[in-house]
Amino acid sequence: MSKHRCGWCEGDLLYEDYHDREWGVPVKDDETLFEFLILETFQAGLSWITVLKKRENFRKAFDNFDYKKIAKYNQDKIDELLDNPGIIRNKLKVNATVSNAQAFIEVQKEFGSFSDYIWKFVDGKPIKNSLKNYKEGPATTPLSDTISKDLKKRGFKFVGSTVIYAQMQATGMVNDHEVSCFRYNEV
């Protein structure tokens, strides 16, 4: 018998695997939080599957999402990234990745970890929604608006409310699995 999944991922094995293993699982380590921040930034204006298909290319191009290395990227490295056909070559997003790595480190200095900073917005516990159909899910919420504004104030770029809400879903700050999905009660 097949498992019932959220409708957005059905029919694509890569999407289904991502849904089954990662999406909505609470992430508390800074390295993974940074990876998702970068991927969600590049996803802005595009479909998530586009980014997912290029994820390994991003991993190689961006030094395994090592924010300490990325924060030190110079113009030569940025030019190299902009010539890389394996990633999304958007100059503003590539530059934002470097400045976001720098801002990420500053947040760590202030709060001890980025995880401590970001999870404080939900008191350390995922918000569990009750969606019957994924299409009922919001693109933004007042909370994603608040987080977005705070991140922008701290120097982050490409962190609009829609990007932040997608980040919250991906990293388990909010559980937006459909209530009939087998993962709803697992995450």
mmCIF file of N, CA and C in Angstrom, residues 18 27 29-44 48 51 55 58 62 65 67 70 93 96-105 107 114 117-118 147-148 151-152 154-160 162-168 170-171 173:
data_model
loop_
_atom_site.group_PDB
_atom_site.id
_atom_site.type_symbol
_atom_site.label_atom_id
_atom_site.label_comp_id
_atom_site.label_asym_id
_atom_site.label_seq_id
_atom_site.Cartn_x
_atom_site.Cartn_y
_atom_site.Cartn_z
ATOM 1 N N TYR A 18 12.656 14.182 -0.968
ATOM 2 C CA TYR A 18 12.862 15.387 -0.163
ATOM 3 C C TYR A 18 11.728 15.535 0.852
ATOM 4 N N VAL A 27 15.005 21.543 12.184
ATOM 5 C CA VAL A 27 16.451 21.672 11.995
ATOM 6 C C VAL A 27 16.964 22.653 13.037
ATOM 7 N N ASP A 29 20.606 22.705 13.697
ATOM 8 C CA ASP A 29 22.042 22.965 13.532
ATOM 9 C C ASP A 29 22.251 24.085 12.516
ATOM 10 N N ASP A 30 23.190 24.943 12.829
ATOM 11 C CA ASP A 30 23.428 26.138 12.037
ATOM 12 C C ASP A 30 23.830 25.830 10.594
ATOM 13 N N GLU A 31 24.596 24.769 10.387
ATOM 14 C CA GLU A 31 25.063 24.456 9.039
ATOM 15 C C GLU A 31 23.877 24.168 8.111
ATOM 16 N N THR A 32 22.932 23.354 8.571
ATOM 17 C CA THR A 32 21.772 23.021 7.744
ATOM 18 C C THR A 32 20.842 24.222 7.601
ATOM 19 N N LEU A 33 20.684 24.989 8.663
ATOM 20 C CA LEU A 33 19.863 26.198 8.575
ATOM 21 C C LEU A 33 20.427 27.153 7.528
ATOM 22 N N PHE A 34 21.745 27.282 7.486
ATOM 23 C CA PHE A 34 22.355 28.153 6.482
ATOM 24 C C PHE A 34 22.139 27.597 5.082
ATOM 25 N N GLU A 35 22.310 26.302 4.919
ATOM 26 C CA GLU A 35 22.081 25.684 3.611
ATOM 27 C C GLU A 35 20.674 26.008 3.100
ATOM 28 N N PHE A 36 19.672 25.812 3.952
ATOM 29 C CA PHE A 36 18.307 26.093 3.523
ATOM 30 C C PHE A 36 18.092 27.580 3.261
ATOM 31 N N LEU A 37 18.728 28.432 4.039
ATOM 32 C CA LEU A 37 18.609 29.867 3.801
ATOM 33 C C LEU A 37 19.129 30.212 2.406
ATOM 34 N N ILE A 38 20.256 29.627 2.034
ATOM 35 C CA ILE A 38 20.831 29.871 0.712
ATOM 36 C C ILE A 38 19.913 29.321 -0.375
ATOM 37 N N LEU A 39 19.480 28.081 -0.208
ATOM 38 C CA LEU A 39 18.633 27.469 -1.236
ATOM 39 C C LEU A 39 17.314 28.217 -1.389
ATOM 40 N N GLU A 40 16.715 28.620 -0.281
ATOM 41 C CA GLU A 40 15.451 29.369 -0.354
ATOM 42 C C GLU A 40 15.676 30.734 -1.001
ATOM 43 N N THR A 41 16.824 31.350 -0.754
ATOM 44 C CA THR A 41 17.158 32.619 -1.387
ATOM 45 C C THR A 41 17.203 32.464 -2.904
ATOM 46 N N PHE A 42 17.868 31.408 -3.361
ATOM 47 C CA PHE A 42 17.967 31.184 -4.808
ATOM 48 C C PHE A 42 16.623 30.773 -5.407
ATOM 49 N N GLN A 43 15.754 30.210 -4.592
ATOM 50 C CA GLN A 43 14.450 29.772 -5.070
ATOM 51 C C GLN A 43 13.516 30.951 -5.330
ATOM 52 N N ALA A 44 13.767 32.081 -4.725
ATOM 53 C CA ALA A 44 12.881 33.245 -4.867
ATOM 54 C C ALA A 44 12.555 33.492 -6.334
ATOM 55 N N TRP A 48 10.640 25.346 -6.399
ATOM 56 C CA TRP A 48 11.554 24.644 -5.495
ATOM 57 C C TRP A 48 12.230 23.476 -6.200
ATOM 58 N N VAL A 51 15.505 24.365 -7.838
ATOM 59 C CA VAL A 51 16.618 24.457 -6.891
ATOM 60 C C VAL A 51 17.033 23.064 -6.419
ATOM 61 N N ARG A 55 20.740 21.197 -6.335
ATOM 62 C CA ARG A 55 21.257 21.247 -4.962
ATOM 63 C C ARG A 55 22.700 20.770 -4.848
ATOM 64 N N PHE A 58 24.995 23.335 -6.233
ATOM 65 C CA PHE A 58 25.149 24.420 -5.262
ATOM 66 C C PHE A 58 26.121 24.011 -4.158
ATOM 67 N N PHE A 62 29.422 26.184 -3.632
ATOM 68 C CA PHE A 62 29.470 27.017 -2.428
ATOM 69 C C PHE A 62 30.142 26.301 -1.248
ATOM 70 N N PHE A 65 28.264 24.728 1.506
ATOM 71 C CA PHE A 65 27.495 25.723 2.258
ATOM 72 C C PHE A 65 28.209 26.154 3.536
ATOM 73 N N TYR A 67 29.445 28.610 5.638
ATOM 74 C CA TYR A 67 29.228 30.061 5.724
ATOM 75 C C TYR A 67 30.494 30.816 6.101
ATOM 76 N N ILE A 70 32.220 31.172 2.766
ATOM 77 C CA ILE A 70 31.424 32.020 1.876
ATOM 78 C C ILE A 70 31.529 33.488 2.291
ATOM 79 N N LYS A 93 21.604 37.457 -6.238
ATOM 80 C CA LYS A 93 21.481 36.347 -5.282
ATOM 81 C C LYS A 93 22.844 35.811 -4.873
ATOM 82 N N ALA A 96 24.178 38.321 -2.518
ATOM 83 C CA ALA A 96 23.416 38.221 -1.270
ATOM 84 C C ALA A 96 23.880 37.029 -0.438
ATOM 85 N N THR A 97 24.278 35.960 -1.086
ATOM 86 C CA THR A 97 24.766 34.787 -0.362
ATOM 87 C C THR A 97 26.006 35.142 0.458
ATOM 88 N N VAL A 98 26.879 35.919 -0.132
ATOM 89 C CA VAL A 98 28.101 36.340 0.586
ATOM 90 C C VAL A 98 27.739 37.254 1.747
ATOM 91 N N SER A 99 26.928 38.253 1.501
ATOM 92 C CA SER A 99 26.572 39.171 2.596
ATOM 93 C C SER A 99 25.711 38.464 3.643
ATOM 94 N N ASN A 100 24.882 37.494 3.228
ATOM 95 C CA ASN A 100 24.092 36.743 4.207
ATOM 96 C C ASN A 100 24.979 35.869 5.080
ATOM 97 N N ALA A 101 26.046 35.327 4.518
ATOM 98 C CA ALA A 101 26.994 34.548 5.327
ATOM 99 C C ALA A 101 27.628 35.443 6.388
ATOM 100 N N GLN A 102 27.964 36.654 6.007
ATOM 101 C CA GLN A 102 28.552 37.604 6.962
ATOM 102 C C GLN A 102 27.538 37.970 8.050
ATOM 103 N N ALA A 103 26.296 38.220 7.652
ATOM 104 C CA ALA A 103 25.251 38.554 8.621
ATOM 105 C C ALA A 103 24.938 37.362 9.527
ATOM 106 N N PHE A 104 24.988 36.166 8.971
ATOM 107 C CA PHE A 104 24.753 34.929 9.714
ATOM 108 C C PHE A 104 25.754 34.809 10.870
ATOM 109 N N ILE A 105 27.013 35.088 10.568
ATOM 110 C CA ILE A 105 28.077 35.034 11.581
ATOM 111 C C ILE A 105 27.839 36.078 12.662
ATOM 112 N N VAL A 107 24.927 37.212 13.641
ATOM 113 C CA VAL A 107 23.823 36.714 14.470
ATOM 114 C C VAL A 107 24.348 35.656 15.439
ATOM 115 N N PHE A 114 22.807 30.706 15.262
ATOM 116 C CA PHE A 114 21.691 31.166 14.443
ATOM 117 C C PHE A 114 20.427 30.421 14.846
ATOM 118 N N TYR A 117 18.719 32.022 17.682
ATOM 119 C CA TYR A 117 18.063 33.242 17.203
ATOM 120 C C TYR A 117 16.742 32.923 16.497
ATOM 121 N N ILE A 118 16.788 32.052 15.497
ATOM 122 C CA ILE A 118 15.616 31.842 14.643
ATOM 123 C C ILE A 118 14.510 31.077 15.372
ATOM 124 N N ILE A 147 9.877 37.994 11.131
ATOM 125 C CA ILE A 147 11.226 37.428 10.994
ATOM 126 C C ILE A 147 11.943 38.085 9.819
ATOM 127 N N SER A 148 11.229 38.243 8.705
ATOM 128 C CA SER A 148 11.805 38.873 7.520
ATOM 129 C C SER A 148 12.316 40.277 7.848
ATOM 130 N N LEU A 151 15.465 40.055 10.030
ATOM 131 C CA LEU A 151 16.642 39.635 9.264
ATOM 132 C C LEU A 151 17.157 40.775 8.383
ATOM 133 N N LYS A 152 16.235 41.488 7.736
ATOM 134 C CA LYS A 152 16.644 42.618 6.887
ATOM 135 C C LYS A 152 17.346 43.691 7.712
ATOM 136 N N ARG A 154 19.104 43.191 10.162
ATOM 137 C CA ARG A 154 20.433 42.648 10.495
ATOM 138 C C ARG A 154 21.332 42.513 9.268
ATOM 139 N N GLY A 155 20.855 42.993 8.110
ATOM 140 C CA GLY A 155 21.692 43.010 6.908
ATOM 141 C C GLY A 155 21.475 41.874 5.923
ATOM 142 N N PHE A 156 20.520 40.992 6.193
ATOM 143 C CA PHE A 156 20.253 39.897 5.259
ATOM 144 C C PHE A 156 19.513 40.433 4.040
ATOM 145 N N LYS A 157 19.746 39.776 2.893
ATOM 146 C CA LYS A 157 19.098 40.155 1.643
ATOM 147 C C LYS A 157 18.343 38.956 1.060
ATOM 148 N N PHE A 158 17.348 39.240 0.234
ATOM 149 C CA PHE A 158 16.503 38.200 -0.376
ATOM 150 C C PHE A 158 15.830 37.358 0.697
ATOM 151 N N VAL A 159 15.390 38.001 1.749
ATOM 152 C CA VAL A 159 14.714 37.300 2.843
ATOM 153 C C VAL A 159 13.325 37.899 3.057
ATOM 154 N N GLY A 160 12.606 38.044 1.955
ATOM 155 C CA GLY A 160 11.239 38.515 2.057
ATOM 156 C C GLY A 160 10.383 37.514 2.803
ATOM 157 N N THR A 162 7.853 35.691 1.992
ATOM 158 C CA THR A 162 7.576 34.417 1.305
ATOM 159 C C THR A 162 8.768 33.471 1.406
ATOM 160 N N VAL A 163 9.969 34.006 1.210
ATOM 161 C CA VAL A 163 11.189 33.191 1.348
ATOM 162 C C VAL A 163 11.291 32.667 2.777
ATOM 163 N N ILE A 164 11.025 33.522 3.742
ATOM 164 C CA ILE A 164 11.143 33.115 5.145
ATOM 165 C C ILE A 164 10.092 32.078 5.498
ATOM 166 N N TYR A 165 8.870 32.225 5.003
ATOM 167 C CA TYR A 165 7.866 31.213 5.316
ATOM 168 C C TYR A 165 8.258 29.860 4.717
ATOM 169 N N ALA A 166 8.792 29.871 3.503
ATOM 170 C CA ALA A 166 9.268 28.619 2.899
ATOM 171 C C ALA A 166 10.407 28.025 3.731
ATOM 172 N N GLN A 167 11.274 28.877 4.236
ATOM 173 C CA GLN A 167 12.363 28.425 5.126
ATOM 174 C C GLN A 167 11.783 27.800 6.392
ATOM 175 N N MET A 168 10.765 28.450 6.953
ATOM 176 C CA MET A 168 10.131 27.926 8.173
ATOM 177 C C MET A 168 9.519 26.541 7.915
ATOM 178 N N ALA A 170 10.444 24.379 5.465
ATOM 179 C CA ALA A 170 11.512 23.432 5.148
ATOM 180 C C ALA A 170 12.249 22.970 6.392
ATOM 181 N N THR A 171 12.453 23.885 7.346
ATOM 182 C CA THR A 171 13.268 23.558 8.526
ATOM 183 C C THR A 171 12.425 23.204 9.748
ATOM 184 N N MET A 173 10.062 24.717 11.419
ATOM 185 C CA MET A 173 9.550 25.704 12.370
ATOM 186 C C MET A 173 8.030 25.721 12.319
#
